[in-house]
Backbone as numpy.savetxt, mean C-alpha at the origin, in Angstrom:
# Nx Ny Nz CAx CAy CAz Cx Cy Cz
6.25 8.72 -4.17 5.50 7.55 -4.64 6.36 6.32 -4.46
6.11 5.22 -4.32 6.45 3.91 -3.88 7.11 3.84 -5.24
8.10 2.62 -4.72 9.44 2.48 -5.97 8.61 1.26 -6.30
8.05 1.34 -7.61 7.66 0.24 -8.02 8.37 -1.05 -8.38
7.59 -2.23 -7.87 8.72 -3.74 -8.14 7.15 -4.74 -8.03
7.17 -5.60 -8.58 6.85 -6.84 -8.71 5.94 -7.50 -7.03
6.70 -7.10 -6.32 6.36 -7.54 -5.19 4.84 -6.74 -4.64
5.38 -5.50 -4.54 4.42 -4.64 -3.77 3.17 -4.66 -4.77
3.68 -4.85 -6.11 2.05 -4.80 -7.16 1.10 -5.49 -6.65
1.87 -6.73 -6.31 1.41 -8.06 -5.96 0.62 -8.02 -4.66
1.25 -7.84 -3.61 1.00 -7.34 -2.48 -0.67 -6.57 -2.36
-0.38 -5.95 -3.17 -1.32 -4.68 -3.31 -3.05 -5.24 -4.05
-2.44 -5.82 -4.91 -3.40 -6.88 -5.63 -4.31 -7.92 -4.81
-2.96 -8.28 -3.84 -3.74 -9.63 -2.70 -4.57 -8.70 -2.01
-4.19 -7.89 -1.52 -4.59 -7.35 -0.61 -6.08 -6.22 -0.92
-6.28 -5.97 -1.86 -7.51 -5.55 -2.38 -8.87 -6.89 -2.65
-8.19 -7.67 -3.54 -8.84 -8.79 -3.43 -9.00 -9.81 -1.99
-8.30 -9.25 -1.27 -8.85 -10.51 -0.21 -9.71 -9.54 0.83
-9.81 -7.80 0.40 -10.43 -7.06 1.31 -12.03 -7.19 0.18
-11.93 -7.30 -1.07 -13.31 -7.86 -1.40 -14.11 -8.92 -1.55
-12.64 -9.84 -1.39 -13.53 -11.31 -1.35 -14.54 -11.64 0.75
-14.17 -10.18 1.19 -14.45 -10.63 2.77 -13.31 -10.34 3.60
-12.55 -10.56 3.80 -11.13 -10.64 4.72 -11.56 -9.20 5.81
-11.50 -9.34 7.68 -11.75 -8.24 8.38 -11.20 -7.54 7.81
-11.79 -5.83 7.98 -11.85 -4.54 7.79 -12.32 -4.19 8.81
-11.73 -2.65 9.52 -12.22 -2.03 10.35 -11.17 -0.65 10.47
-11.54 0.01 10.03 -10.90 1.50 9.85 -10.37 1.81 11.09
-10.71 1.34 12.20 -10.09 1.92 13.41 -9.61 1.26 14.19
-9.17 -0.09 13.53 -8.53 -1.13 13.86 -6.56 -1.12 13.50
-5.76 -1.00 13.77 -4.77 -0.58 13.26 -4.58 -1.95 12.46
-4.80 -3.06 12.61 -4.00 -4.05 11.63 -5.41 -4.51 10.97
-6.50 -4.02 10.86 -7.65 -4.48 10.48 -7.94 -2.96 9.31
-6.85 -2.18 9.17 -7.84 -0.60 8.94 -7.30 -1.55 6.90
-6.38 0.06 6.21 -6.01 0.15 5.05 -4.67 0.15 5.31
-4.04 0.59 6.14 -2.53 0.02 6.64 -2.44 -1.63 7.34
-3.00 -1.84 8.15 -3.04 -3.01 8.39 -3.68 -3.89 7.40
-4.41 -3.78 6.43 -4.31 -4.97 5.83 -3.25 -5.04 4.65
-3.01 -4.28 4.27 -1.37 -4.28 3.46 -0.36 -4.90 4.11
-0.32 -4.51 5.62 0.77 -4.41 6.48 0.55 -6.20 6.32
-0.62 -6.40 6.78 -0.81 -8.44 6.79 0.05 -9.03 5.85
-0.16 -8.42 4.51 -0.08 -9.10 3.33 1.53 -8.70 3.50
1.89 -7.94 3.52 3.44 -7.76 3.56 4.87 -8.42 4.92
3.86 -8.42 5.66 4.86 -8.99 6.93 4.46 -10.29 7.17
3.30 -10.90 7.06 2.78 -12.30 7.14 2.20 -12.38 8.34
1.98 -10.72 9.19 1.62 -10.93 10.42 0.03 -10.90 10.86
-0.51 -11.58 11.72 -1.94 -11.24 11.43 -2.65 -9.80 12.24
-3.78 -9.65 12.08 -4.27 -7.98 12.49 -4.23 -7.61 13.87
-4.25 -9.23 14.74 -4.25 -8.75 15.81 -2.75 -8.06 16.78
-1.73 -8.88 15.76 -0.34 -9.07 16.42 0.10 -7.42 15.84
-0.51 -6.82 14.62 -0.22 -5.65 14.16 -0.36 -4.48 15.07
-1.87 -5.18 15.18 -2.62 -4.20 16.27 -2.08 -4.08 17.66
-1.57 -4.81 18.46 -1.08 -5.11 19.80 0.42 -4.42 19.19
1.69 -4.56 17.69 2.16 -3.72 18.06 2.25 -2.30 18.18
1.08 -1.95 17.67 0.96 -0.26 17.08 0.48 0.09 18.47
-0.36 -0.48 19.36 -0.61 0.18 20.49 0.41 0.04 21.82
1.07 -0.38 21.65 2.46 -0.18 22.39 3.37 1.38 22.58
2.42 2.26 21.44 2.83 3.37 21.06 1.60 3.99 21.03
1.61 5.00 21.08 -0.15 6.05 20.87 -0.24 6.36 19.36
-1.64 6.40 18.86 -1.76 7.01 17.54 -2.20 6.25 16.38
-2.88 6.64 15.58 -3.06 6.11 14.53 -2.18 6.14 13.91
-1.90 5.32 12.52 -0.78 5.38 11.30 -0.32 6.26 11.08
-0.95 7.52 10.68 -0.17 8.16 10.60 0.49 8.98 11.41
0.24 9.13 12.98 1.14 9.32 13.85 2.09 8.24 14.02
1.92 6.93 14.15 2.86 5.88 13.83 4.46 5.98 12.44
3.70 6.59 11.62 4.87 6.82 10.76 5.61 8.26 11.05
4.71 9.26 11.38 5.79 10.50 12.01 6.64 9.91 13.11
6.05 9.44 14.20 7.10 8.68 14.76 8.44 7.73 14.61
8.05 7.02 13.54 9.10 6.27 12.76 10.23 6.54 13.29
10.97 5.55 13.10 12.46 5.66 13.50 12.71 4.05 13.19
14.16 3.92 12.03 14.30 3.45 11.43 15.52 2.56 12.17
15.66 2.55 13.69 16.66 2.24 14.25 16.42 1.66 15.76
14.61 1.76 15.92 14.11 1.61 17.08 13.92 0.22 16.91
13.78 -0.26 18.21 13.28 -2.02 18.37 12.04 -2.21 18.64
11.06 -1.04 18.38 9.47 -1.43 18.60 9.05 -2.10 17.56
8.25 -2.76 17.93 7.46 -3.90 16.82 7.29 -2.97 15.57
6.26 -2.09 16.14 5.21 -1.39 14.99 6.67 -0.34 13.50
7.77 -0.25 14.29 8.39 0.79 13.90 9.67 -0.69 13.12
9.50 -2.17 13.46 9.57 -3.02 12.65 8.81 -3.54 11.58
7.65 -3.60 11.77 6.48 -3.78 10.61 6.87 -2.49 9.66
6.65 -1.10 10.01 6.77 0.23 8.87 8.11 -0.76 7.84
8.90 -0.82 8.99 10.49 -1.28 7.85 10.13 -2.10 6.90
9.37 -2.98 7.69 9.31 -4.07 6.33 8.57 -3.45 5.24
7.35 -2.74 5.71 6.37 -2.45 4.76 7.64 -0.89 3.85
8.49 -0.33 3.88 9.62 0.36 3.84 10.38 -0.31 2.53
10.86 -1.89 2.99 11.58 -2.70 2.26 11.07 -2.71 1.13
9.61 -3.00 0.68 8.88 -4.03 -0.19 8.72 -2.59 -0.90
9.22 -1.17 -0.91 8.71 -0.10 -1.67 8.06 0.70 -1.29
7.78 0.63 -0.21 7.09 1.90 0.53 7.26 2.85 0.50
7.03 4.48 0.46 7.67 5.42 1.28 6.74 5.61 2.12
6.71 6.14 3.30 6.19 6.82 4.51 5.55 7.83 4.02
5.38 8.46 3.24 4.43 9.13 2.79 3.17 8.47 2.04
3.79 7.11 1.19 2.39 6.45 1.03 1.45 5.69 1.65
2.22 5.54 3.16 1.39 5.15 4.07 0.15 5.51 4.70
0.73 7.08 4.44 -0.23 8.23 5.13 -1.47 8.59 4.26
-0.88 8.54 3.04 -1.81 8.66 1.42 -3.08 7.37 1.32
-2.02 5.98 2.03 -3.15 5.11 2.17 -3.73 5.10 2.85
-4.18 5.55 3.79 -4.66 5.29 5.44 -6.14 6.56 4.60
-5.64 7.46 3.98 -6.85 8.88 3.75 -7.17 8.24 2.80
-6.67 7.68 1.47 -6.55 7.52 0.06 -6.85 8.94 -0.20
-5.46 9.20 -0.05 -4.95 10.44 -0.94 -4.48 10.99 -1.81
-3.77 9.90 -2.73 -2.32 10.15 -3.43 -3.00 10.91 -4.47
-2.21 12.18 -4.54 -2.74 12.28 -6.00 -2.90 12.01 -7.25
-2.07 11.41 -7.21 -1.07 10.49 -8.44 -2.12 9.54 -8.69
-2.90 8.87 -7.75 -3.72 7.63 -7.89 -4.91 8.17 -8.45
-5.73 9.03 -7.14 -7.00 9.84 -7.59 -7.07 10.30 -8.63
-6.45 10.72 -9.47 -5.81 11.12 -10.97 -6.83 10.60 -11.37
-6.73 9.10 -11.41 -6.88 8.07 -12.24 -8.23 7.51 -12.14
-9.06 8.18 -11.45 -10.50 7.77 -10.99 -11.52 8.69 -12.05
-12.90 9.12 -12.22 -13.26 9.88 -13.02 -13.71 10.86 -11.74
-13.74 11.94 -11.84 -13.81 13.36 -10.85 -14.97 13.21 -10.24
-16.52 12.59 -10.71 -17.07 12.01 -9.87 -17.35 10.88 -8.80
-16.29 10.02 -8.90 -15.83 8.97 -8.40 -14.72 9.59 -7.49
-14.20 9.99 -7.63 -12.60 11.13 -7.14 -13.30 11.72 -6.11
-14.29 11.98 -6.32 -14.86 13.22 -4.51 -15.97 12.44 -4.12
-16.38 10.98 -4.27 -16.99 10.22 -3.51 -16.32 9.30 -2.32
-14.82 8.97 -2.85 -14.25 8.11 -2.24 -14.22 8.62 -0.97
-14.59 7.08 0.35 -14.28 7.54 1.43 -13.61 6.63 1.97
-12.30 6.96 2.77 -11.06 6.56 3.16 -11.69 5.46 4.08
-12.60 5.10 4.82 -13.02 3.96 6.08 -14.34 3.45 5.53
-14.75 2.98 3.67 -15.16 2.39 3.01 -14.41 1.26 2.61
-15.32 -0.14 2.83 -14.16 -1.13 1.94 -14.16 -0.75 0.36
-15.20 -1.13 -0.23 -14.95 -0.47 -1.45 -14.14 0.31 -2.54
-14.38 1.33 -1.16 -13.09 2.57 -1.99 -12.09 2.12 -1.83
-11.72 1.27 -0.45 -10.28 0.68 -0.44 -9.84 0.12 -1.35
-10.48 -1.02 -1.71 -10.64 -1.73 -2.89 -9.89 -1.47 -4.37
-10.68 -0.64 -4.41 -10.78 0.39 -5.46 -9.47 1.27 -5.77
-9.48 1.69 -4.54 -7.61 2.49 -4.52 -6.29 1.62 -4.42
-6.95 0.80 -3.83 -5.51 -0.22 -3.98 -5.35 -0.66 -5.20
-6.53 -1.26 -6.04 -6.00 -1.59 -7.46 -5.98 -0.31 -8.31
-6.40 0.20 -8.21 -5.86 1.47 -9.04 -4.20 2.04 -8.78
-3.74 1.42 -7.43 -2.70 2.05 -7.08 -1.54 1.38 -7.84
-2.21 -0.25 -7.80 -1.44 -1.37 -8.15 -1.25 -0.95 -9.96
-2.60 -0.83 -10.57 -2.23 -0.31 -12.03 -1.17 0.96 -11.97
-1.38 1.71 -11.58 -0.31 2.81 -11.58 1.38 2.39 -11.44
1.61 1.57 -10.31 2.78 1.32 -9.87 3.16 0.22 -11.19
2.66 -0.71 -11.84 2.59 -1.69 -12.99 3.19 -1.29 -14.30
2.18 0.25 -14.27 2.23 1.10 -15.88 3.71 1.78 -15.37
4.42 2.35 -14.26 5.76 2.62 -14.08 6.63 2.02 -13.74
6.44 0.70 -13.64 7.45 -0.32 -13.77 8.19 -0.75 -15.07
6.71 -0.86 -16.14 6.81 -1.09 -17.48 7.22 0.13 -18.00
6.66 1.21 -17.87 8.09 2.19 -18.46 9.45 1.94 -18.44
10.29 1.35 -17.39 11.55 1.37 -16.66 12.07 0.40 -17.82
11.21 -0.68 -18.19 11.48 -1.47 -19.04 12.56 -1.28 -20.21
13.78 -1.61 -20.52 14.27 -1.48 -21.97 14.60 -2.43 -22.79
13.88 -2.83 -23.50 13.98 -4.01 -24.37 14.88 -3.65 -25.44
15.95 -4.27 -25.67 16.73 -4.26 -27.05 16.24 -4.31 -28.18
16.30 -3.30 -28.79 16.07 -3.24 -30.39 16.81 -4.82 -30.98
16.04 -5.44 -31.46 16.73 -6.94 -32.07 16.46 -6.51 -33.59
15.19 -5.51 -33.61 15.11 -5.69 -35.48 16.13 -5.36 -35.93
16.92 -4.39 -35.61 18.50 -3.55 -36.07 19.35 -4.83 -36.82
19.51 -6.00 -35.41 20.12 -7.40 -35.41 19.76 -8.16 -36.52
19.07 -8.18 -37.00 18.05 -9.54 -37.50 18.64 -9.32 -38.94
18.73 -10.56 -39.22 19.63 -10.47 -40.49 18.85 -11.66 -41.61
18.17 -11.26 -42.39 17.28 -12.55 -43.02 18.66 -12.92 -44.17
């Protein structure tokens, strides 16, 4: 599961909301799909420049991330890094592209859970902020606030 931080919540947030306020979608678009529009929001790059670099290479995302290599000078295998940097793992790439995670689906009600379909905006929608609450509620765990009442001296 993605190392939760501030950024990627955020990220994740834009990027649900700007896939329901309208923003292209196209599941078989690599910078237009559920990786590419994260990927937008995270690299600043737009769908087409995503798209032109992922096909420089064969495959959808998630052949794109088995491929990975963390040392190559291809565009697309520069975008993963960044999207890498901001908290990624390569496994949630693959989780996003199906909306798979289990961790997330958890969090849906079991009839909602076996409706979702991965090349729906909606469900995208839907999984990204759910993903974003998840990653939020384990951030705020991490949290340790000092006991001050101990301190407090009237």
């Amino acid at each position: 599961m993605a190392r939760p931080n501030p950024e990627l919540i955020n990220a994740l947030r834009r990027t649900a909301k700007k896939l329901k306020d309208g923003a292209p979608y196209q599941w078989g678009h690599m910078g237009g799909c559920n990786c590419g529009n994260l990927a937008q929001e995270l690299t600043k790059l737009s769908k087409d420049q995503i798209h032109t670099y992922a096909m420089q290479r064969y495959g959808d995302w998630n052949e794109q991330v088995d491929d990975y290599c963390s040392t190559s000078s291809l565009p697309i295998d520069i975008v993963i890094n960044e999207m890498l940097n901001a908290g990624l793992m390569l496994e949630d790439l693959k989780h996003l592209e199906k909306l798979s995670d289990k961790q997330v689906l958890a969090r849906f009600a079991v009839e909602r859970r076996l409706t979702l379909k991965h090349n729906v905006r909606d469900d995208v929608v839907a999984y990204m902020a759910e993903w974003a609450n998840l990653l939020e509620e384990n951030l705020l765990e991490k949290i340790q606030l000092p006991n001050f009442s101990e301190a407090v001296v009237v």
